[in-house]
Coordinates of C-alpha atoms and ligand atoms in Angstrom, one line a residue:
Chain J
X1 CA -10.8 21.6 -1.1
X2 CA -8.4 23.7 0.8
X3 CA -5.6 21.3 -0.2
X4 CA -6.5 21.6 -3.8
X5 CA -6.3 25.4 -3.5
X6 CA -2.9 25.2 -1.7
X7 CA -1.5 23.0 -4.4
X8 CA -3.3 24.6 -7.3
X9 CA -2.7 28.3 -6.9
X10 CA 0.7 28.4 -8.5
X11 CA -0.2 26.7 -11.8
X12 CA -3.4 28.7 -11.9
X13 CA -1.5 31.9 -11.5
X14 CA 0.8 30.9 -14.3
X15 CA -2.2 30.2 -16.5
X16 CA -3.9 33.5 -15.7
X17 CA -0.6 35.3 -16.4
X18 CA -0.3 33.5 -19.7
X19 CA -3.8 34.6 -20.7
X20 CA -3.1 38.2 -19.8
X21 CA 0.0 38.2 -21.9
X22 CA -1.9 36.6 -24.8
X23 CA -4.7 39.1 -24.5
X24 CA -2.3 42.1 -24.5
X25 CA -0.3 40.8 -27.4
X26 CA -3.3 40.4 -29.6
X27 CA -4.2 44.0 -28.7
X28 CA -0.8 45.5 -29.1
X29 CA 0.1 43.8 -32.4
X30 CA -3.4 44.1 -33.6
X31 CA -3.6 40.4 -34.6
X32 CA -6.5 39.4 -36.8
X33 CA -9.3 37.5 -35.1
X34 CA -9.2 34.7 -37.7
X35 CA -5.5 34.2 -37.0
X36 CA -5.4 34.3 -33.3
X37 CA -8.4 35.4 -31.3
X38 CA -7.9 37.0 -27.9
X39 CA -8.9 34.9 -24.8
X40 CA -11.7 37.3 -24.1
X41 CA -13.1 36.7 -27.6
X42 CA -12.8 32.9 -27.1
X43 CA -14.6 33.1 -23.8
X44 CA -17.4 35.2 -25.4
X45 CA -17.8 32.6 -28.1
X46 CA -17.8 29.8 -25.6
X47 CA -20.7 31.5 -23.8
X48 CA -22.7 32.8 -26.7
X49 CA -22.1 29.7 -28.8
X50 CA -23.4 27.1 -26.3
X51 CA -26.4 26.4 -28.4
X52 CA -24.2 25.7 -31.4
X53 CA -21.8 23.2 -29.8
X54 CA -23.9 21.7 -26.9
X55 CA -25.3 19.0 -29.3
X56 CA -21.8 18.3 -30.6
X57 CA -20.5 18.0 -27.0
X58 CA -23.2 15.6 -25.9
X59 CA -22.5 13.4 -28.9
X60 CA -18.8 13.3 -28.2
X61 CA -19.3 12.5 -24.5
X62 CA -21.6 9.7 -25.4
X63 CA -19.0 8.4 -27.8
X64 CA -16.3 8.6 -25.2
X65 CA -18.3 6.8 -22.6
X66 CA -19.2 4.0 -25.0
X67 CA -15.8 3.6 -26.4
X68 CA -14.0 3.8 -23.1
X69 CA -16.2 1.3 -21.5
X70 CA -15.9 -1.2 -24.3
X71 CA -12.1 -0.5 -24.8
X72 CA -11.3 -0.9 -21.1
X73 CA -13.4 -4.0 -20.7
X74 CA -11.6 -5.5 -23.6
X75 CA -8.3 -4.4 -22.2
X76 CA -9.1 -6.1 -18.8
X77 CA -10.3 -9.3 -20.4
X78 CA -7.3 -9.5 -22.8
X79 CA -4.9 -9.0 -19.9
X80 CA -6.6 -11.6 -17.7
X81 CA -6.7 -14.0 -20.6
X82 CA -3.0 -13.5 -21.4
X83 CA -2.0 -13.8 -17.8
X84 CA -3.9 -17.0 -17.1
X85 CA -2.8 -18.8 -20.2
X86 CA 1.0 -18.4 -20.5
X87 CA 1.1 -19.9 -24.0
X88 CA -1.2 -17.1 -25.2
X89 CA 0.9 -14.6 -23.4
X90 CA 4.1 -15.7 -25.1
X91 CA 2.4 -15.8 -28.5
X92 CA 0.6 -12.5 -28.3
X93 CA 2.6 -10.2 -26.1
X94 CA 5.2 -9.3 -28.7
X95 CA 2.5 -8.8 -31.3
X96 CA 0.7 -6.5 -28.9
X97 CA 3.7 -4.3 -28.5
X98 CA 4.4 -4.2 -32.3
X99 CA 0.8 -3.3 -33.0
X100 CA 1.2 -0.1 -31.0
X101 CA 3.7 1.1 -33.6
X102 CA 0.8 1.5 -36.1
X103 CA -0.6 5.0 -35.7
X104 CA -4.3 4.7 -35.2
X105 CA -4.9 7.5 -37.6
X106 CA -3.6 5.4 -40.6
X107 CA -6.0 2.7 -39.7
X108 CA -8.9 5.1 -39.7
X109 CA -9.5 5.2 -43.5
X110 CA -9.5 1.4 -43.6
X111 CA -12.1 1.2 -40.8
X112 CA -14.3 3.7 -42.7
X113 CA -14.0 1.5 -45.9
X114 CA -15.0 -1.6 -43.9
X115 CA -17.5 -0.3 -41.5
X116 CA -18.8 2.9 -43.1
X117 CA -19.5 6.2 -41.2
X118 CA -21.6 4.9 -38.4
X119 CA -20.8 4.4 -34.7
X120 CA -18.9 1.2 -35.1
X121 CA -15.6 2.4 -36.7
X122 CA -15.5 5.2 -34.1
X123 CA -15.9 2.8 -31.3
X124 CA -13.2 0.6 -32.8
X125 CA -10.8 3.5 -33.0
X126 CA -11.4 4.4 -29.3
X127 CA -11.1 0.8 -28.3
X128 CA -7.8 0.5 -30.1
X129 CA -6.3 3.4 -28.3
X130 CA -7.8 2.5 -25.0
X131 CA -7.2 -1.1 -24.5
X132 CA -3.4 -1.2 -24.9
X133 CA -2.4 0.9 -21.9
X134 CA -4.8 -1.0 -19.7
X135 CA -3.6 -4.4 -20.9
X136 CA 0.0 -3.6 -20.5
X137 CA -0.4 -2.0 -17.1
X138 CA -2.6 -4.9 -15.8
X139 CA -0.2 -7.5 -17.1
X140 CA 2.7 -5.7 -15.4
X141 CA 0.7 -5.6 -12.2
X142 CA 0.0 -9.3 -12.4
X143 CA 3.7 -10.1 -13.0
X144 CA 4.9 -8.0 -10.1
X145 CA 2.8 -10.0 -7.6
X146 CA 4.7 -10.2 -4.3
X147 CA 6.6 -13.5 -4.2
X148 CA 6.3 -14.0 -0.4
X149 CA 2.5 -13.6 -0.6
X150 CA 2.4 -15.9 -3.5
X151 CA 4.4 -18.5 -1.5
X152 CA 2.0 -18.1 1.4
X153 CA -1.0 -18.7 -0.8
X154 CA 0.5 -21.7 -2.5
X155 CA 1.7 -23.3 0.7
X156 CA -1.7 -22.7 2.2
X157 CA -3.1 -24.8 -0.6
X158 CA -4.9 -22.1 -2.4
X159 CA -6.4 -23.0 -5.8
X160 CA -5.4 -21.1 -9.0
X161 CA -8.8 -19.3 -8.8
X162 CA -8.2 -18.3 -5.2
X163 CA -4.7 -17.1 -5.9
X164 CA -6.1 -15.0 -8.8
X165 CA -9.0 -13.4 -6.9
X166 CA -7.5 -13.1 -3.5
X167 CA -4.0 -12.1 -4.5
X168 CA -3.1 -11.3 -8.1
X169 CA -6.2 -9.2 -8.9
X170 CA -6.3 -7.0 -5.9
X171 CA -2.5 -6.7 -6.1
X172 CA -2.8 -5.5 -9.7
X173 CA -5.6 -3.0 -9.0
X174 CA -3.4 0.1 -8.6
X175 CA -1.7 -0.8 -11.9
X176 CA -5.1 -1.2 -13.6
X177 CA -5.9 2.3 -12.5
X178 CA -2.7 3.8 -13.8
X179 CA -3.7 2.2 -17.1
X180 CA -7.2 3.5 -16.9
X181 CA -6.0 7.0 -16.3
X182 CA -3.9 7.0 -19.5
X183 CA -6.7 5.4 -21.4
X184 CA -9.2 8.0 -20.2
X185 CA -7.3 10.8 -21.8
X186 CA -6.5 8.7 -24.9
X187 CA -10.2 8.0 -25.4
X188 CA -11.0 11.7 -25.6
X189 CA -8.3 12.1 -28.3
X190 CA -9.6 8.9 -30.0
X191 CA -13.1 10.2 -30.1
X192 CA -12.1 13.5 -31.7
X193 CA -9.9 11.8 -34.3
X194 CA -12.7 9.3 -35.2
X195 CA -15.1 12.2 -35.6
X196 CA -12.7 13.8 -38.1
X197 CA -13.2 10.7 -40.3
X198 CA -16.7 11.6 -40.9
X199 CA -19.6 12.2 -38.6
X200 CA -22.6 14.4 -38.5
X201 CA -22.1 15.4 -34.9
X202 CA -19.4 15.8 -32.3
X203 CA -16.6 18.1 -31.2
X204 CA -14.4 16.8 -34.0
X205 CA -17.0 17.9 -36.5
X206 CA -17.6 21.2 -34.8
X207 CA -13.8 21.8 -35.1
X208 CA -13.6 20.9 -38.8
X209 CA -16.5 23.1 -39.6
X210 CA -15.0 26.0 -37.6
X211 CA -11.6 25.7 -39.2
X212 CA -13.0 25.5 -42.8
X213 CA -14.9 28.7 -42.2
X214 CA -12.0 30.4 -40.5
X215 CA -13.9 30.7 -37.2
X216 CA -10.6 30.4 -35.3
X217 CA -12.3 31.4 -32.0
X218 CA -14.5 28.3 -32.3
X219 CA -11.4 26.1 -33.0
X220 CA -10.1 27.4 -29.7
X221 CA -13.4 26.7 -28.0
X222 CA -13.1 23.2 -29.3
X223 CA -9.6 22.8 -28.0
X224 CA -10.6 24.0 -24.6
X225 CA -13.6 21.7 -24.5
X226 CA -11.3 18.8 -25.4
X227 CA -8.9 19.7 -22.6
X228 CA -11.7 20.1 -20.1
X229 CA -13.2 16.8 -21.1
X230 CA -9.8 15.0 -20.7
X231 CA -9.3 16.5 -17.3
X232 CA -12.9 15.6 -16.3
X233 CA -12.5 12.0 -17.3
X234 CA -9.1 11.8 -15.7
X235 CA -10.4 13.1 -12.4
X236 CA -13.4 10.7 -12.6
X237 CA -11.0 7.8 -12.7
X238 CA -8.8 9.3 -9.9
X239 CA -12.0 9.7 -7.8
X240 CA -13.0 6.1 -8.4
X241 CA -9.4 4.9 -7.6
X242 CA -9.5 6.8 -4.3
X243 CA -12.8 5.1 -3.4
X244 CA -11.7 1.6 -4.3
X245 CA -8.1 1.6 -3.1
X246 CA -8.3 2.7 0.5
X247 CA -5.4 0.6 1.7
X248 CA -2.6 2.7 0.3
X249 CA -0.6 4.8 2.8
X250 CA -1.9 8.4 2.7
X251 CA 1.4 10.3 2.6
X252 CA 3.3 10.4 -0.7
X253 CA 6.6 8.5 -0.6
X254 CA 5.6 6.3 2.3
X255 CA 6.2 2.7 1.3
X256 CA 3.7 0.1 2.3
X257 CA 6.3 -2.6 2.5
X258 CA 7.8 -2.6 5.9
Chain A
X1 CA -1.4 -35.9 14.8
X2 CA 1.4 -33.8 13.4
X3 CA 4.6 -35.6 13.1
X4 CA 7.0 -34.2 10.5
X5 CA 9.8 -36.3 9.2
X6 CA 12.4 -34.8 6.9
X7 CA 14.4 -37.6 5.3
X8 CA 17.6 -37.2 3.5
X9 CA 16.6 -34.1 1.6
X10 CA 19.0 -32.9 -1.1
X11 CA 18.4 -29.8 -3.1
X12 CA 20.6 -28.2 -5.7
X13 CA 20.1 -25.3 -8.1
X14 CA 22.1 -26.3 -11.1
X15 CA 25.6 -27.1 -9.8
X16 CA 24.9 -25.2 -6.6
X17 CA 24.1 -27.6 -3.8
X18 CA 22.1 -25.9 -1.1
X19 CA 20.8 -28.7 1.1
X20 CA 22.8 -31.9 1.6
X21 CA 21.3 -34.9 3.2
X22 CA 19.1 -33.0 5.7
X23 CA 17.3 -35.3 8.1
X24 CA 15.3 -34.4 11.2
X25 CA 11.9 -34.6 12.7
X26 CA 9.3 -32.6 14.6
X27 CA 7.1 -34.3 17.2
X28 CA 3.5 -33.4 17.8
X29 CA 3.1 -30.1 19.7
X30 CA 6.8 -29.7 19.7
X31 CA 8.6 -26.4 19.2
X32 CA 11.7 -26.9 17.1
X33 CA 14.1 -24.1 16.1
X34 CA 16.1 -24.3 13.0
X35 CA 19.3 -22.4 13.5
X36 CA 21.6 -21.7 10.6
X37 CA 23.7 -18.9 9.1
X38 CA 22.3 -16.6 6.5
X39 CA 22.1 -18.2 3.1
X40 CA 22.3 -21.7 4.4
X41 CA 19.1 -22.8 2.8
X42 CA 16.5 -22.5 5.6
X43 CA 13.9 -20.7 3.4
X44 CA 14.6 -23.2 0.7
X45 CA 13.9 -26.1 3.1
X46 CA 10.6 -24.4 4.1
X47 CA 9.6 -24.1 0.5
X48 CA 10.2 -27.9 0.1
X49 CA 8.2 -28.7 3.2
X50 CA 5.4 -26.5 2.0
X51 CA 5.3 -28.3 -1.3
X52 CA 6.0 -25.4 -3.7
X53 CA 9.5 -26.7 -4.4
X54 CA 10.6 -30.2 -5.1
X55 CA 13.7 -31.7 -3.4
X56 CA 16.3 -33.1 -5.7
X57 CA 16.0 -36.3 -3.6
X58 CA 14.7 -37.3 -0.2
X59 CA 11.2 -37.2 1.2
X60 CA 9.0 -35.1 3.5
X61 CA 6.5 -37.1 5.6
X62 CA 3.6 -35.7 7.6
X63 CA 1.9 -38.3 9.8
X64 CA 3.5 -41.0 7.9
X65 CA 2.2 -39.7 4.6
X66 CA 4.6 -38.5 1.9
X67 CA 3.8 -34.8 1.1
X68 CA 6.6 -34.1 -1.4
X69 CA 5.2 -31.4 -3.7
X70 CA 1.8 -31.5 -1.9
X71 CA 0.5 -28.1 -0.9
X72 CA -1.9 -27.1 1.8
X73 CA -0.7 -29.4 4.5
X74 CA 1.2 -26.8 6.6
X75 CA 0.7 -23.2 7.6
X76 CA 3.5 -20.9 6.7
X77 CA 4.5 -17.4 7.7
X78 CA 7.1 -15.9 5.3
X79 CA 10.2 -14.0 6.3
X80 CA 8.8 -10.6 5.5
X81 CA 5.5 -9.2 6.6
X82 CA 3.0 -11.3 4.7
X83 CA -0.3 -9.6 5.3
X84 CA -2.2 -8.5 2.2
X85 CA -2.1 -4.8 2.2
X86 CA -5.7 -4.5 0.7
X87 CA -7.3 -6.6 3.4
X88 CA -8.2 -5.4 6.9
X89 CA -6.6 -7.1 9.8
X90 CA -9.7 -9.1 10.4
X91 CA -9.9 -10.3 6.8
X92 CA -6.2 -11.0 6.8
X93 CA -6.4 -13.1 9.9
X94 CA -9.2 -15.1 8.3
X95 CA -7.4 -15.7 5.0
X96 CA -6.0 -19.2 6.0
X97 CA -9.5 -20.4 6.9
X98 CA -11.0 -18.8 3.8
X99 CA -8.7 -20.9 1.6
X100 CA -9.8 -24.1 3.1
X101 CA -13.5 -23.1 3.4
X102 CA -15.0 -21.8 6.5
X103 CA -14.6 -18.5 8.3
X104 CA -14.9 -18.4 12.0
X105 CA -15.2 -14.6 12.7
X106 CA -16.1 -15.1 16.4
X107 CA -12.8 -16.9 17.1
X108 CA -10.8 -14.6 15.0
X109 CA -12.1 -11.6 17.0
X110 CA -11.2 -13.3 20.2
X111 CA -7.7 -14.0 19.0
X112 CA -7.2 -10.5 17.8
X113 CA -8.1 -9.3 21.2
X114 CA -5.7 -11.7 22.8
X115 CA -2.9 -10.4 20.5
X116 CA -3.5 -6.9 21.8
X117 CA -4.9 -5.8 18.5
X118 CA -8.4 -4.9 19.7
X119 CA -9.6 -1.8 17.8
X120 CA -7.5 -2.6 14.8
X121 CA -9.8 -5.2 13.3
X122 CA -10.8 -2.8 10.5
X123 CA -7.4 -1.2 10.0
X124 CA -5.1 -1.9 7.1
X125 CA -1.7 -3.5 7.7
X126 CA 0.2 -0.3 6.9
X127 CA -1.5 1.3 9.9
X128 CA 0.1 -1.2 12.2
X129 CA 3.7 -1.4 13.6
X130 CA 6.0 -4.2 12.5
X131 CA 5.4 -6.1 15.7
X132 CA 1.7 -5.8 15.4
X133 CA 1.8 -7.0 11.8
X134 CA 3.8 -10.1 12.8
X135 CA 1.3 -10.9 15.6
X136 CA -1.5 -10.7 13.1
X137 CA 0.4 -13.1 10.7
X138 CA 0.9 -15.5 13.5
X139 CA -2.8 -15.4 14.5
X140 CA -3.6 -16.2 10.9
X141 CA -1.4 -19.3 11.2
X142 CA -3.0 -20.4 14.5
X143 CA -6.5 -19.9 13.0
X144 CA -5.6 -22.0 9.9
X145 CA -6.6 -25.6 10.1
X146 CA -3.2 -27.1 9.6
X147 CA -1.5 -28.5 12.7
X148 CA 2.1 -27.7 11.7
X149 CA 3.2 -24.1 11.6
X150 CA 6.4 -22.9 9.8
X151 CA 7.7 -19.6 10.9
X152 CA 10.5 -18.1 8.9
X153 CA 12.4 -15.6 11.0
X154 CA 9.2 -13.8 12.1
X155 CA 10.9 -11.4 14.5
X156 CA 14.1 -10.6 12.7
X157 CA 13.0 -7.1 11.7
X158 CA 12.0 -6.1 15.3
X159 CA 14.1 -4.4 17.9
X160 CA 15.4 -6.2 21.0
X161 CA 12.6 -5.2 23.4
X162 CA 9.7 -5.8 21.0
X163 CA 11.3 -9.0 20.1
X164 CA 11.3 -10.3 23.7
X165 CA 7.7 -9.3 24.2
X166 CA 6.8 -11.1 21.0
X167 CA 8.6 -14.2 22.0
X168 CA 6.8 -14.3 25.3
X169 CA 3.5 -13.7 23.6
X170 CA 4.3 -16.5 21.1
X171 CA 5.1 -19.0 23.9
X172 CA 1.9 -18.2 25.7
X173 CA -0.3 -18.6 22.6
X174 CA 1.6 -21.7 21.6
X175 CA 1.2 -23.4 25.1
X176 CA -2.5 -22.8 24.8
X177 CA -3.1 -24.0 21.3
X178 CA -0.4 -26.7 21.1
X179 CA 0.5 -26.7 17.5
X180 CA 3.8 -28.1 16.2
X181 CA 6.1 -25.2 15.3
X182 CA 9.2 -25.2 13.2
X183 CA 10.8 -21.9 13.7
X184 CA 13.7 -20.5 11.6
X185 CA 16.1 -18.1 13.1
X186 CA 19.7 -17.1 13.2
X187 CA 19.5 -15.7 16.7
X188 CA 20.9 -18.2 19.2
X189 CA 19.3 -16.7 22.3
X190 CA 15.9 -16.7 20.6
X191 CA 16.3 -20.3 19.7
X192 CA 17.2 -21.4 23.3
X193 CA 14.5 -19.3 24.8
X194 CA 11.7 -20.6 22.6
X195 CA 12.5 -24.1 21.5
X196 CA 12.2 -27.6 22.9
X197 CA 14.9 -28.7 20.5
X198 CA 17.4 -26.8 18.3
X199 CA 18.6 -28.1 15.0
X200 CA 21.8 -26.5 13.9
X201 CA 22.5 -26.3 10.2
X202 CA 25.9 -25.9 8.7
X203 CA 26.6 -23.2 6.1
X204 CA 26.3 -24.2 2.5
X205 CA 25.7 -26.9 1.6
X206 CA 23.5 -27.2 4.7
X207 CA 23.5 -30.4 6.7
X208 CA 22.2 -31.0 10.2
X209 CA 25.3 -30.5 12.2
X210 CA 23.9 -31.1 15.6
X211 CA 20.7 -31.3 17.6
X212 CA 20.3 -30.0 21.1
X213 CA 17.4 -30.7 23.4
X214 CA 16.8 -27.7 25.6
X215 CA 15.9 -28.7 29.2
X216 CA 14.5 -25.4 30.5
X217 CA 11.1 -26.0 32.1
X218 CA 8.0 -24.4 30.8
X219 CA 6.4 -22.0 31.2
X220 CA 9.7 -20.1 30.7
X221 CA 10.3 -16.8 32.3
X222 CA 12.5 -14.1 30.8
X223 CA 14.6 -14.4 34.0
X224 CA 16.3 -17.5 32.5
X225 CA 17.8 -15.3 29.8
X226 CA 20.3 -14.1 32.5
X227 CA 20.9 -17.4 34.2
X228 CA 24.2 -19.2 34.1
X229 CA 22.9 -22.3 32.5
X230 CA 21.4 -20.2 29.7
X231 CA 24.8 -18.7 29.0
X232 CA 26.3 -22.1 29.0
X233 CA 23.9 -23.2 26.4
X234 CA 24.6 -20.2 24.4
X235 CA 28.3 -20.8 24.5
X236 CA 27.9 -24.5 23.5
X237 CA 25.7 -23.7 20.5
X238 CA 27.8 -20.7 19.5
X239 CA 30.9 -22.9 19.5
X240 CA 29.1 -25.5 17.5
X241 CA 28.2 -23.0 14.9
X242 CA 31.6 -21.5 14.7
X243 CA 33.4 -24.8 14.0
X244 CA 33.3 -25.5 10.3
Ligands
LIG1 N1 15.3 -20.4 -7.0 C1 16.6 -20.4 -6.7 N2 17.5 -20.6 -7.7 C2 18.8 -20.6 -7.5 N3 19.4 -20.5 -6.2 C3 18.5 -20.3 -5.2 C4 17.1 -20.3 -5.4 N4 16.5 -20.2 -4.1 C5 17.5 -20.1 -3.3 N5 18.7 -20.2 -3.9 C6 20.0 -20.2 -3.2 O1 20.0 -21.0 -2.1 C7 20.7 -20.5 -1.0 C8 19.9 -20.5 0.2 O2 18.8 -19.6 0.2 P1 17.8 -19.4 1.3 O3 16.9 -18.3 1.0 O4 17.1 -20.8 1.5 O5 18.7 -19.1 2.6 P2 18.3 -18.8 4.1 O6 19.0 -19.8 4.9 O7 16.8 -18.7 4.2 O8 19.0 -17.4 4.3 P3 18.5 -16.1 5.2 O9 18.8 -16.5 6.6 O10 19.3 -15.0 4.8 O11 17.0 -15.9 5.0 C9 21.1 -19.1 -1.4 O12 22.5 -19.0 -1.6 C10 20.4 -18.9 -2.8 O13 21.4 -18.3 -3.6
LIG2 MG1 15.5 -17.1 4.6

């Protein structure tokens, strides 16, 4: 906790300063509330409007958890599949890379046409944005398996299964987590985008409603909620990583290869 | 029953010949050092013996059985520290047994204590010094069921003092467990101090230039390092290696 404070006080100070400048500017230049509300107004709305957006928030969180779990599971399964079957890897890897040039948002209307406005198209959108960083990171982790360790395992007569579970998978675990961290933030974005497509509930919906009625303060509340959600999911993954990967040297910059 | 025979091994990568007609053998419970300049193909030879690389021609026999391309018949310690960073020392040491089936935790703990690593059973490799890590890798080999151990320059990254300690430790463990050891090094003194027999490889393409049988009685004391006959041996082998 003290460490967090030591590292965190500088950016926190900058943020506070920024808010103060913002607050004074809106006052001095007398900016309309519907154009740019002051931070104090946004905070007031965030507190008094809890009842308005709490339902939306819960719905989005549920969507994120669902989508992220499904998306990352698919990502892991795809990576393991491609890794274990080299022919599949050669066939699909380039396609996988190309597929990432399709912005998810242009696929969204198609998904709505095919699957309607229910949960399914939303989950698909989140899955699409989630699985790619995980698959690529995990595949990379598998590929970078230490050659000396590999030789040791092979000479010791390890089977393919033993090599995978005792060497390749644990070796790729840190890579998997860097993929998961990216996907965690992407999944929040994916959830909001998918809610814009059409939903009855969710932060995305709350945001659209707010902007169409010029409740700019609520738009900002939504933005802050999204940022907070992203940070929360991100730190959840970081926490999990810290619990699972205890074997990394503590100090930054210290190499574990000696 | 370990009796390794390397017969007329050739290995080339494309037009690049690395091993040329390499022939030698290792008797049961014998300690053989393979001495050769850097890049002469020692690690390549180990990969062939271990079955993860096929020779272009020639054969590797263990107890009269051809083991070309057959894995799992020897225990190998790679050139760099080869412990798995995500396993504790105890789990690392047991890895060789785990691959072939049965873990003997009791014996592993005993060996860890003998290696002076007591208290580090649950530590991760990065928490140990280089010498301690090498000792752990060697215990892993001794605990593995295979009777032939290949060591690829296990001490090359250590300083002179640690190295001598490690050599003495290795000899004491070896004399107790009597495995056959094939030990790669490019340090002449190390080879003389440790081995029953030294096989000198030429530089590329590597062939067996000469074999020396080292007569020093066992158990060997570090005092022999300063004896005249030790220096004589060092001179002979050094000259052998210099002549091209
Ligand atoms: N897979 C490979 N493809 C092509 N060339 C290789 C391959 N593996 C090894 N070589 C070549 O074989 C030669 C011998 O390599 P090797 O690693 O066996 O040497 P070494 O005797 O172990 O050297 P050192 O003492 O430095 O460890 C090197 O010149 C290397 O370029
Ligand atoms: Mg080598």
